[in-house]
C-alpha positions as a printed Julia matrix, in Angstrom:
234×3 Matrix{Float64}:
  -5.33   -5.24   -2.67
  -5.6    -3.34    0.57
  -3.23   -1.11    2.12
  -1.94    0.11    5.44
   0.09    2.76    6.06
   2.13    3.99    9.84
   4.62    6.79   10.46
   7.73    6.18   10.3
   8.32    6.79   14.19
  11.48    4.55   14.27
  12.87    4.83   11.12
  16.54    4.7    10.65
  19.16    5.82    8.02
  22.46    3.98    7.54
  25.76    5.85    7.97
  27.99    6.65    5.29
  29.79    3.48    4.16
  33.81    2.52    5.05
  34.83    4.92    1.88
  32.53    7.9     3.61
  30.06    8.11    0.6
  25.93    8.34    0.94
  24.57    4.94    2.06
  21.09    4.85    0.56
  19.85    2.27    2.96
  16.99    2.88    5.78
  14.86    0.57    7.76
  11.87    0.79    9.65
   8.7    -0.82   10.21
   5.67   -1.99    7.24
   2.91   -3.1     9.68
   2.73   -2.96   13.43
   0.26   -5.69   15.34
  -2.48   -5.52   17.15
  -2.62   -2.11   15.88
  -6.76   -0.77   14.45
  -5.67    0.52   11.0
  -7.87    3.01    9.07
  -9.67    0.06    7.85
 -11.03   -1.4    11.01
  -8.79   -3.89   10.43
  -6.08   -5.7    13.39
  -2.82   -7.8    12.2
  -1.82  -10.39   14.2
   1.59  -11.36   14.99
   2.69  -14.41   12.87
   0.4   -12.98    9.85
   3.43  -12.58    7.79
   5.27  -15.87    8.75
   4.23  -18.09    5.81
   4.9   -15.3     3.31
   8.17  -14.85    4.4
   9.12  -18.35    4.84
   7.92  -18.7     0.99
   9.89  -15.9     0.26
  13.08  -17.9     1.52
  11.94  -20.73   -0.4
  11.6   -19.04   -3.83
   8.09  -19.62   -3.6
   7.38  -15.91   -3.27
   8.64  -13.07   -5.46
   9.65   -9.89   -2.58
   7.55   -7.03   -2.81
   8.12   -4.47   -4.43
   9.03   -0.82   -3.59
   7.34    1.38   -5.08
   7.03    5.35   -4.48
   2.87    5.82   -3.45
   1.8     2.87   -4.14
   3.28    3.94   -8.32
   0.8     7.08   -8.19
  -1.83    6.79  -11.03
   0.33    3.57  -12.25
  -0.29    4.96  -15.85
   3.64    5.48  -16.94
   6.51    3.57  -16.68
   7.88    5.98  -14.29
   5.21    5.61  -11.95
   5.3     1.65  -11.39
   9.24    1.51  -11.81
  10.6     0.32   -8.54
  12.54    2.73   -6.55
  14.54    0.21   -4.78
  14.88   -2.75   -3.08
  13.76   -4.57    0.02
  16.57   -6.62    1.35
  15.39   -7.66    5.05
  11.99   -8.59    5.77
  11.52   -9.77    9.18
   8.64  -10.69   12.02
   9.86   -9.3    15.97
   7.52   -8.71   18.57
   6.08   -5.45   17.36
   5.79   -5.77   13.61
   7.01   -6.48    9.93
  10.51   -4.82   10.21
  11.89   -4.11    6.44
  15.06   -3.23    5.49
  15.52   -1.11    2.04
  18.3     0.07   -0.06
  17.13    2.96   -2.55
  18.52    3.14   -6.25
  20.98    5.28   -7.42
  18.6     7.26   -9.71
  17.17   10.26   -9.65
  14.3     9.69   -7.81
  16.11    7.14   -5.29
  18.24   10.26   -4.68
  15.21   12.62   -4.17
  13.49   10.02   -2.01
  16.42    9.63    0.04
  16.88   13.18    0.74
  13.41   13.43    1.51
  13.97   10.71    4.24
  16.79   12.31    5.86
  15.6    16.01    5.99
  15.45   17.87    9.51
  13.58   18.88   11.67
  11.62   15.75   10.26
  11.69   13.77    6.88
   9.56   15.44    4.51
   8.17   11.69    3.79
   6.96    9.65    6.9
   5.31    7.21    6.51
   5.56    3.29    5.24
   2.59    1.58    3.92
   1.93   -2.16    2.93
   0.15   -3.26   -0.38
  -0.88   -6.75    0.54
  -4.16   -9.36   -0.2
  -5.24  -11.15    3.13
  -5.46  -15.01    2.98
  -6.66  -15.59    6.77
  -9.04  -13.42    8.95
 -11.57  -13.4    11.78
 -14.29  -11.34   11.53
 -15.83   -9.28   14.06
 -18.39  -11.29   16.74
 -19.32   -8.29   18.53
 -20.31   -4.65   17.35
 -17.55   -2.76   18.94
 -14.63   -5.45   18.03
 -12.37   -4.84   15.04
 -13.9    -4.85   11.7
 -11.27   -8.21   11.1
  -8.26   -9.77   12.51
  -5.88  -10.74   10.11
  -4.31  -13.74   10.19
  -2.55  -14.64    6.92
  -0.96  -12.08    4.65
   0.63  -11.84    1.03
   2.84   -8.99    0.53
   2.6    -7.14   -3.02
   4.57   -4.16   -2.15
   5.93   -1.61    0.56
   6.07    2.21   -0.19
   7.35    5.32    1.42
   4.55    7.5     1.57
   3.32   11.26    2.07
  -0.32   10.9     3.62
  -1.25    8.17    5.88
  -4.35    6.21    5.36
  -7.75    8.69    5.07
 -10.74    6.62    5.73
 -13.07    9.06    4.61
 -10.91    8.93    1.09
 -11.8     5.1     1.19
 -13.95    3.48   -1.4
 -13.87   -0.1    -0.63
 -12.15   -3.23   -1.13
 -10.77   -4.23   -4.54
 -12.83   -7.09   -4.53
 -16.16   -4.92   -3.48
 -14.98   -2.54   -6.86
 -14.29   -5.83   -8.86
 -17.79   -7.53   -8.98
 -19.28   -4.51  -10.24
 -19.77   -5.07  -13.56
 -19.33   -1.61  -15.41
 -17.27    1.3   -15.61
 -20.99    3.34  -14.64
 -21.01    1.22  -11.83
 -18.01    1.82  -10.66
 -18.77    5.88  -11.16
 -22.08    5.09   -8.97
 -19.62    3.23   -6.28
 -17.07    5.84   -6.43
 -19.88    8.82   -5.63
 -21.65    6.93   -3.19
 -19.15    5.49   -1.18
 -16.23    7.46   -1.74
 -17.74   11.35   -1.45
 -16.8    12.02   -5.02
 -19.01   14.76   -7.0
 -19.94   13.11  -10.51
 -17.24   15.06  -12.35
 -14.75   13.73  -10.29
 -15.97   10.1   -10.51
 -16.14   11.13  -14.35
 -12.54   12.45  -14.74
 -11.29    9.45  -12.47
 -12.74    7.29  -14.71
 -11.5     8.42  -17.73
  -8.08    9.23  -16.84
  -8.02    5.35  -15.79
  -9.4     3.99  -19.37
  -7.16    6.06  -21.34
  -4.71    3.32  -20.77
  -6.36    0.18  -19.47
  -9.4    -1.12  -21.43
 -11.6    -3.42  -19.59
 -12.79   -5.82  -21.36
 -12.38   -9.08  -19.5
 -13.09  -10.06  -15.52
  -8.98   -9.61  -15.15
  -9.04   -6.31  -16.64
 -12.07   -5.1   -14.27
 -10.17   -6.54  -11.34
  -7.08   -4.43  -12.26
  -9.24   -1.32  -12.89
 -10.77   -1.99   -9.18
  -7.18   -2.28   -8.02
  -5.86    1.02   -9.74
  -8.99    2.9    -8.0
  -8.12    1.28   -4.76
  -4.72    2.41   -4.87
  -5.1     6.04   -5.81
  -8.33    7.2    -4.09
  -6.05    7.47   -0.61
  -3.7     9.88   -2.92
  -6.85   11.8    -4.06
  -8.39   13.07   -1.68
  -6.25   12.35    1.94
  -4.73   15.75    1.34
């Protein structure tokens, strides 16, 4: 799964509803086109239009919305969605999204993070999604890819936006590695990390997810993927 992640430079909070109490709704916008993310990577318009027309079908499940990306993803508090999305939507600039956040305590604290002046305390959105469809680069100083075909996993309000120096790789370089001591090696070489850092990473991770199987090294890949931005982009 990759991710990327924009400010939220147009995002909007709903009024208070007709009886005058807190609307927890916002919108604003998950990917922007023809924009060089911290990947090297370029979304084209229409990349989202056969996910979302699947998504009207029933063919799709929405993505979730989850608070950074669910954190370490090693409670049930961290991968327990904080909302909802309830408008997804291509225009001429990007994936606008709609969201509604939950009446819980941290759909509360998220929403008054949102709303706080001089600026929200959280700005930014960023998209968990796997690329079908891309064109990679023909010459050296094009884009790394464009994308042309997306699937949507999830959509998260987030602190930090994308570090590529906190970068390791894609979840699919991570995957084919065959060990958890290559995946220290991968981590050290490719993501800065000193070897007790790779070390504690790694064993935070296995504490709850064993991998034993190809699926289980795929999800440990994806786990690493997902938290190395929350790491070390401070």
């Amino acid at each position: 799964m990759h991710h990327m992640t924009i400010p939220f430079r147009e995002l909007k909070l709903a009024p208070p509803d007709a009886s005058g109490g807190v609307s927890m709704s916002f919108e604003g916008y998950g990917a922007v086109f023809n924009n060089v993310d911290a990947y090297g990577d370029i979304i084209e318009p229409g990349a989202f239009a056969q996910f979302l027309s699947d998504v009207t079908a029933g063919k799709q499940e929405w993505p979730s919305m989850l608070l950074q990306h669910g954190g370490w993803g090693m409670t049930a508090e961290d991968m327990t969605p904080i909302g909802v999305w309830t408008e997804l939507a291509e225009d001429g600039k990007g994936l606008k999204v709609a969201g509604k956040l939950a009446d819980t305590p941290r759909g509360r604290e998220v929403h008054s993070l949102l709303k706080m002046t001089p600026r929200p305390a959280l700005d930014g959105l960023s998209i968990g999604y796997i690329p079908k469809e891309w064109e990679p680069r023909s010459k050296p100083e094009d884009s790394r890819r464009r994308i042309k075909r997306i699937d949507l996993i999830e959509i998260s309000p987030v602190t930090f936006p994308a570090n590529g120096k906190a970068r390791v790789g894609s979840v699919k370089s991570l995957a084919e590695l065959g060990t958890l001591s290559e995946i220290e090696d991968h981590l050290r070489e490719a993501g800065g990390f000193s070897r007790s850092e790779a070390k504690g990473l790694i064993a935070r991770i296995k504490a709850t997810l064993q991998p034993r199987e190809a699926d289980d090294m795929a999800r440990l890949a994806a786990q690493v993927q997902r938290n190395i931005s929350i790491i070390k982009g401070a």
